[in-house]
mmCIF file of C-alpha atoms in Angstrom:
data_model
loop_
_atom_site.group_PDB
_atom_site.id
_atom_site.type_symbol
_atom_site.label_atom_id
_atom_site.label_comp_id
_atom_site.label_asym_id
_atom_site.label_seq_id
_atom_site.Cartn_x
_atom_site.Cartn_y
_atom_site.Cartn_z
ATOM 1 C CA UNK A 1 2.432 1.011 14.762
ATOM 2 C CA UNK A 2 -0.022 -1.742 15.113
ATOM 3 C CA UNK A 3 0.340 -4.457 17.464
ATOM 4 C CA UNK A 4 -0.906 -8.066 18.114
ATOM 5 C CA UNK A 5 -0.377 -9.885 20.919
ATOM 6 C CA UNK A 6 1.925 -6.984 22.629
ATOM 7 C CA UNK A 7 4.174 -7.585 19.301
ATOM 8 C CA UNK A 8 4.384 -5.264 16.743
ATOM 9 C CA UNK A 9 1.874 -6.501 13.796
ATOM 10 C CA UNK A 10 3.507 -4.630 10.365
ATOM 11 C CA UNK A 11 0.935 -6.707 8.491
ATOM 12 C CA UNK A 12 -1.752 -4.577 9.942
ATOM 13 C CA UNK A 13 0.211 -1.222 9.890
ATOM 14 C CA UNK A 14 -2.758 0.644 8.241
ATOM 15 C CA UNK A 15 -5.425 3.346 9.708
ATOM 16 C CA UNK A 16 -8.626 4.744 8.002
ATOM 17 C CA UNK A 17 -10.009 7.695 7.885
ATOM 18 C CA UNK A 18 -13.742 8.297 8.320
ATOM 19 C CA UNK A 19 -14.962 11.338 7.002
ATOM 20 C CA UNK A 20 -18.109 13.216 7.946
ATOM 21 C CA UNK A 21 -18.910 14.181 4.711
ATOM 22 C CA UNK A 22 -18.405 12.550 0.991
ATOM 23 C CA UNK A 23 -15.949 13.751 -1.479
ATOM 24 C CA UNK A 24 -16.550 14.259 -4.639
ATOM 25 C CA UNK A 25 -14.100 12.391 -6.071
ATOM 26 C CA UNK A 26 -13.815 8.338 -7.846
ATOM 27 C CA UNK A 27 -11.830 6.129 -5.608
ATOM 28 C CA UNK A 28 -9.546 3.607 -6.694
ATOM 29 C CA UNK A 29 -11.292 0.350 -5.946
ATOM 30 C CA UNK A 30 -9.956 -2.140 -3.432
ATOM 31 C CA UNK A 31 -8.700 -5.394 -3.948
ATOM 32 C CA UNK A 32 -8.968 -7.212 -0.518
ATOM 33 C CA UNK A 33 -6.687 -10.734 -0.734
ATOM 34 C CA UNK A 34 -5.189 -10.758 -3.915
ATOM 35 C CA UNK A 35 -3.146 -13.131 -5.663
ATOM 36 C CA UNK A 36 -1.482 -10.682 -7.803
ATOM 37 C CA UNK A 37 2.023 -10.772 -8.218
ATOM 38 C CA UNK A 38 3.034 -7.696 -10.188
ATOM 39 C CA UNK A 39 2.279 -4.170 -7.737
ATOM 40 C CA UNK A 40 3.288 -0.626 -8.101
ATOM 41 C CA UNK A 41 4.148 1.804 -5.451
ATOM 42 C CA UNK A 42 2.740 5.207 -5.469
ATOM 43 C CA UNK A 43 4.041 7.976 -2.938
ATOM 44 C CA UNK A 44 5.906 11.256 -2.095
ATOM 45 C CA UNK A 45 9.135 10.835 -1.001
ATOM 46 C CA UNK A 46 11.424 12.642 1.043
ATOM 47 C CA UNK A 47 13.577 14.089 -1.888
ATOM 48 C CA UNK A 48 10.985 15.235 -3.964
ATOM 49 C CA UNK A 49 7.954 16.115 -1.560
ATOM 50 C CA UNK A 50 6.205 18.325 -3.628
ATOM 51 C CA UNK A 51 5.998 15.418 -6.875
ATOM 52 C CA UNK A 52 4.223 12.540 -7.074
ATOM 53 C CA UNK A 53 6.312 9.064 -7.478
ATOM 54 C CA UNK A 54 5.549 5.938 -9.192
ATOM 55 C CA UNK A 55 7.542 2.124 -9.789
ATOM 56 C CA UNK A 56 4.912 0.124 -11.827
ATOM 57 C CA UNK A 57 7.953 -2.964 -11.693
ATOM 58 C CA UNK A 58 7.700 -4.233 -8.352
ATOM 59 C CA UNK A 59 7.128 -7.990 -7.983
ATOM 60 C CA UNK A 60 5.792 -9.606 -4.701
ATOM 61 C CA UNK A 61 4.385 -11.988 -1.962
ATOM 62 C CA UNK A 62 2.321 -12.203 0.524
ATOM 63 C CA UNK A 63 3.824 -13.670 4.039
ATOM 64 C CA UNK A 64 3.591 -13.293 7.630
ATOM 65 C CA UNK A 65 4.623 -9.702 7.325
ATOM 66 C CA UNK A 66 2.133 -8.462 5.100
ATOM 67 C CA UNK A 67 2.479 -8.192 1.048
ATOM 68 C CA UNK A 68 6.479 -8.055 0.321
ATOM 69 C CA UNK A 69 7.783 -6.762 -2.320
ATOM 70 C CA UNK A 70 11.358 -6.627 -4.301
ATOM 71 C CA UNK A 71 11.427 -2.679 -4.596
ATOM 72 C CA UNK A 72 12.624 -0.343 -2.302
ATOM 73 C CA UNK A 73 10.595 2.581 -1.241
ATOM 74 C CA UNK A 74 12.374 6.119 0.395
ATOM 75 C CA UNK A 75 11.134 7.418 4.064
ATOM 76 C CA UNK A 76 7.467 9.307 3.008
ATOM 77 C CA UNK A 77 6.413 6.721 0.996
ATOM 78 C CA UNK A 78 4.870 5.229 4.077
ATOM 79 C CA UNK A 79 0.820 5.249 4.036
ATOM 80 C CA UNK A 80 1.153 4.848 0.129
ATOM 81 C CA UNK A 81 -1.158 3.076 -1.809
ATOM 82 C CA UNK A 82 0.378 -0.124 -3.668
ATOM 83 C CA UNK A 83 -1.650 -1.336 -6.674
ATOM 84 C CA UNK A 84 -2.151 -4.020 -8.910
ATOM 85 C CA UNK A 85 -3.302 -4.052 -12.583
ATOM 86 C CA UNK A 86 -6.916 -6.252 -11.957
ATOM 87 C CA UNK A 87 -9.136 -6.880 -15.470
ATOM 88 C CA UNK A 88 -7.518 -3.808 -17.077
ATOM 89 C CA UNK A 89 -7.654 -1.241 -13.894
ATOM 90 C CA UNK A 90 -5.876 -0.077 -10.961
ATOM 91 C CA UNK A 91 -6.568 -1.266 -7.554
ATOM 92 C CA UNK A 92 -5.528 -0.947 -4.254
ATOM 93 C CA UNK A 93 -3.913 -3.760 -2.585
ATOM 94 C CA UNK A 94 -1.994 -2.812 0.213
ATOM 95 C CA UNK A 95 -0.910 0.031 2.163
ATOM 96 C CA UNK A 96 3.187 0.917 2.298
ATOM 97 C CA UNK A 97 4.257 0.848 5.704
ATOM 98 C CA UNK A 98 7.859 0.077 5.656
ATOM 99 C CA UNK A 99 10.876 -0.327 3.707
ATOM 100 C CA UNK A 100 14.572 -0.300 3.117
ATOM 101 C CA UNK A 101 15.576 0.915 0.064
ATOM 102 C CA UNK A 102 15.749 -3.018 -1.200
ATOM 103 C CA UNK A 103 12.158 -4.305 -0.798
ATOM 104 C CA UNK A 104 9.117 -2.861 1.042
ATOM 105 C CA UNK A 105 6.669 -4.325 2.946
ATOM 106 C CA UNK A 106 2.554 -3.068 3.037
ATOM 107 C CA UNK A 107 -0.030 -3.828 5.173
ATOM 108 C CA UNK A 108 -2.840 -6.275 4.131
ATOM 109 C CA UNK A 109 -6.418 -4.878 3.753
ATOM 110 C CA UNK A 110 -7.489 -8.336 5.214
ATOM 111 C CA UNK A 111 -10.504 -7.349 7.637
ATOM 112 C CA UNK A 112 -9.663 -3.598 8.376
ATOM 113 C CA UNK A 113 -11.326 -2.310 4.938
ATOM 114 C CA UNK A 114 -14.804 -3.295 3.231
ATOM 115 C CA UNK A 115 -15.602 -1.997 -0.211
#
């Protein structure tokens, strides 16, 4: 869990991976402070591990707690990218790092990423 100020900081509940070599795969692009309003949540959850999930209806806001959203998300869905729809493709706008079912709230890719 990140923390700020001895506090814990869900806004900035995110880690990145460096690897030593490239993959040989596309990414999905980053969208660092969007104004979107319309997200979807992508993720494994804990009642169906093995198959990916998708909601592609979640509406949101950003606030002091990161990007919040009025969709629930089930425990595994945590790390999860959320996306956004940006000039007709996907991109990553936040990271899922908590939720209840009701509405979910990811972390902002503020100053942790770079594309």
């Amino acid at each position: 869990m990140a923390t700020k100020d001895d506090a814990i900081d869900v806004a900035h509940d995110l880690a990145l991976l460096h690897l030593t070599e490239p993959m040989d795969i596309t990414p999905i692009p980053l969208d660092l402070g969007t104004t979107a309003s319309s997200f979807a949540i992508l993720g494994y959850f804990d009642r169906r591990p093995h198959m990916l999930s998708a909601g592609f209806d979640c509406e949101g806001r950003t606030s002091d707690q990161g990007l919040v959203l009025d969709c629930g998300t089930r425990p595994g869905n945590s790390g999860g990218p959320i996306l956004s729809l940006i000039n007709d493709a996907w991109h990553v706008v936040s990271v899922v790092s908590a939720g209840n079912g009701t509405i979910t709230i990811g972390a902002v890719l503020d100053n942790f990423v770079s594309p």
